[in-house]
Amino acid sequence: MRISRLMATMGCLFVLAAAWSAAAAPPQVIWNSPSADSRGSMPIGNGDIGANVWVDPGGDLLFYLSKTDAWDESCRLIKLGRIRVHVEPAIDMKNVKFTQTLDPVEGVIHNEIVTTDGHKLITRFWIDANAPIVHVDIDSDPVIGLRATAEVMRPARRELVGGAAGSAYGLHGAGGPKVFEEADTVVKERGDFVSVYHRNERSIWADNMQLQALGDEAAKMIDPLMHRTFGYAMRGDGLARADDTALASTSPRSHWSLQIAALTDQTDSDDAYIAKLRGSLKTASQQDEAAAWAAHTKWWRAFWNRSWIEPAGDADAERVSQAYALQRWVNACGGRGAMPIKFNGSIFTMDTNGYGADFRLWGGPYWWQNTRLMYWPMLAAGDDDLMQPLFKMYHDALPLREAATRKYYDHDGAFYPETMYFWGTYTDANYGRNRTRKPDGLTDNGYIRRYWQGGIEQVMMMLDYYDYTGDAAFRDQTLLPMAIAITTFFDQHWPRNEQSRIVFEPAQALETYWTAKNPMPEVAGLHAVLPRLMALPVGDDQRATWAAMLKALPPVPTIQRGGKPALAPGASWSNGHNIENPELYAVFPYRLYTRMQGGDKLETALNTWPARRFKATGCWRQDAIQAALLGLSDEAARLALSNAKATARGHRFMAFWGNSFDWTPDEDHGGVTMEALQLMAIQTDGKRIFVLPAWPRKWDVDFKLHAPMQTTVQVRYEGGKIVELKVEPAERVKDVVLPEELSAPGE
């Protein structure tokens, strides 16, 4: 169905101009009672600085402050601190009307307390989208006094023992040293501000590098943890220093404005850090707050206008819609900082299951299997800025990964561990502290010993990013260096057989099958990326190298199931441990066997789906995504809904996912939900744009999503029909494929 037929069918409902362009508003979250503790907090952030905000039963405003690069001496991502704001006289909370509202459209949390005798207290909490400043604006009738207290989270050095040691994952365990958390520093001086910071006077980095036979490389680098200092300073007009940790009002007022500056830096001294932090706070005190607020809300409104997806039609659809929007909010609040989003809590960890807010299961390393899932949905959402920290971290680690490859395997290229610190090495325990009779590079941890396919998936994501954005600088400075190094590793690491084919053995299929030959993720991944790399503007020699490698790849592994072809985890596989389905990597993330291809490939994938060994959703399990790519609309909707209902037990905010393999809030869980919904609404293959390829007829939907070639597609679908469609640029409408043109998925 091309443009002429489409227009004849839809008439005036087909929109090419700007007549229909209103953004769907994300939902507000409204609570009508205070919260007992931080599990009842709301998340807010500016992409780098975050806060968990709640009002306790006594009427005090509390919040944890966090930052994306607050790495301590053990490479734990910890809080900047906790702050309490108390008004005088205290409010009797027994008979009040209370409202706490998160408004994502403006990037703000509003609190309102109205007493029976007419006392009204209104708080506006926001973190400037364009500056490292937290604002707490309070209006009261009648006038009130105010006290803001820094509740120091780490007042003294302590050893992390028992379960708490899990927050320093990779350092504890047999053969490991004792792990200590060092104390914070409270600035002790007179003045009109209060400041608390944490400074690393020791670091695990050098020993970690030496253990992994990379001491020579360490000599060329700067320790990224040593003297890293992070903290905050707070001030406010009419507030004076009451003691080292508190500001207090000098006289009652009807309006208060508390400002908090946050900073991470590696400085030569404490004094140098304090001077920088004080300078940031001074700049905040001199800004035009009204102008800053206007620019802040402008940023958030533009963010929500980039894209949206709003299922409707019943309570289940609205629950999924809410889950999508709130997860995107959480991503934006913690996704524009110096470091990528942590899968195990982002910057919104809180007091959970008996552990403090600094704790997160699996600690400080990044796990590719998990981290990727927050980032795949950012392509269709148009959130290019949120993807930059991920690309930067892996690209920055490339020289070290190339050095490790030469050291361990004596050939060129680069491989990336599945779990790694942000600078690019294994944790000590995963690598293994006792290296007796072990070759350099061989890890003690069998789950990740040869889990290297993540590098291929990085290239796949980068190729998609380039297709979506057309960013030539990114292509030349990030994508191509990464792609050349990673494909070179896979080209040179394994031998060829007598037919000149690469034989991926020894190998493993993800974390699940520790013994595999020609595992599906590696084989499918290289079949997916090599033809696309060859289409880039590269030299003839590089293109010829990729062409020869493509020719040398083994075929995508398949088996017969009930006399029909199906995808396989590898040419052979055994020694199972985890609960992934490697065979379905040919569906996602590598998109070789999907409804878009149709025909025999779709049939093969559909034969595989019901026979997959592990059938479940939640956390990093990607069944919902794969169901959408196979056109299994009802199954995809069921799984997405299951995810959307999985709010962590005992936690109040609906997008604090938990009770799975990770930690609360479980960010990869939310990422799976987002990616599945997007693929139910739109899929792309080359220039083709498939609209509603896996959307259940029982749900309506209004969406605006991005596609390759700097394209946006906006659809309103009601009662089983597309009633409005807008494609920009307009000439891309010729590439749209509507649902009736797709072959039935056989559901």
JSON list of C-alpha atoms in Angstrom, two decimals, residues 13 310-314 317 692 695-702 715-724 739-740:
[
{"chain": "A", "resi": 13, "resn": "LEU", "atom": "CA", "xyz": [-7.21, 11.54, 8.45]},
{"chain": "A", "resi": 310, "resn": "GLU", "atom": "CA", "xyz": [0.31, 5.92, 25.19]},
{"chain": "A", "resi": 311, "resn": "PRO", "atom": "CA", "xyz": [-1.66, 2.67, 25.07]},
{"chain": "A", "resi": 312, "resn": "ALA", "atom": "CA", "xyz": [-5.32, 3.04, 26.01]},
{"chain": "A", "resi": 313, "resn": "GLY", "atom": "CA", "xyz": [-8.58, 1.14, 26.02]},
{"chain": "A", "resi": 314, "resn": "ASP", "atom": "CA", "xyz": [-8.60, -0.58, 29.40]},
{"chain": "A", "resi": 317, "resn": "ALA", "atom": "CA", "xyz": [-3.26, -0.57, 28.74]},
{"chain": "A", "resi": 692, "resn": "LEU", "atom": "CA", "xyz": [1.85, -1.56, 14.42]},
{"chain": "A", "resi": 695, "resn": "TRP", "atom": "CA", "xyz": [-0.01, -4.23, 18.42]},
{"chain": "A", "resi": 696, "resn": "PRO", "atom": "CA", "xyz": [-2.97, -6.02, 20.11]},
{"chain": "A", "resi": 697, "resn": "ARG", "atom": "CA", "xyz": [-6.32, -5.07, 18.61]},
{"chain": "A", "resi": 698, "resn": "LYS", "atom": "CA", "xyz": [-7.83, -4.72, 22.09]},
{"chain": "A", "resi": 699, "resn": "TRP", "atom": "CA", "xyz": [-5.69, -1.65, 22.82]},
{"chain": "A", "resi": 700, "resn": "ASP", "atom": "CA", "xyz": [-5.79, 1.78, 21.23]},
{"chain": "A", "resi": 701, "resn": "VAL", "atom": "CA", "xyz": [-2.58, 3.79, 21.09]},
{"chain": "A", "resi": 702, "resn": "ASP", "atom": "CA", "xyz": [-1.24, 7.26, 20.40]},
{"chain": "A", "resi": 715, "resn": "VAL", "atom": "CA", "xyz": [0.13, 7.43, 14.84]},
{"chain": "A", "resi": 716, "resn": "ARG", "atom": "CA", "xyz": [-3.28, 7.40, 16.45]},
{"chain": "A", "resi": 717, "resn": "TYR", "atom": "CA", "xyz": [-4.89, 3.98, 16.41]},
{"chain": "A", "resi": 718, "resn": "GLU", "atom": "CA", "xyz": [-8.47, 3.58, 17.65]},
{"chain": "A", "resi": 719, "resn": "GLY", "atom": "CA", "xyz": [-10.98, 0.76, 17.43]},
{"chain": "A", "resi": 720, "resn": "GLY", "atom": "CA", "xyz": [-8.71, -1.42, 15.33]},
{"chain": "A", "resi": 721, "resn": "LYS", "atom": "CA", "xyz": [-7.99, 1.29, 12.75]},
{"chain": "A", "resi": 722, "resn": "ILE", "atom": "CA", "xyz": [-5.27, 3.85, 12.11]},
{"chain": "A", "resi": 723, "resn": "VAL", "atom": "CA", "xyz": [-7.17, 7.13, 12.21]},
{"chain": "A", "resi": 724, "resn": "GLU", "atom": "CA", "xyz": [-4.21, 9.52, 12.04]},
{"chain": "A", "resi": 739, "resn": "PRO", "atom": "CA", "xyz": [-0.36, -3.89, 9.29]},
{"chain": "A", "resi": 740, "resn": "GLU", "atom": "CA", "xyz": [-2.42, -5.41, 6.47]}
]
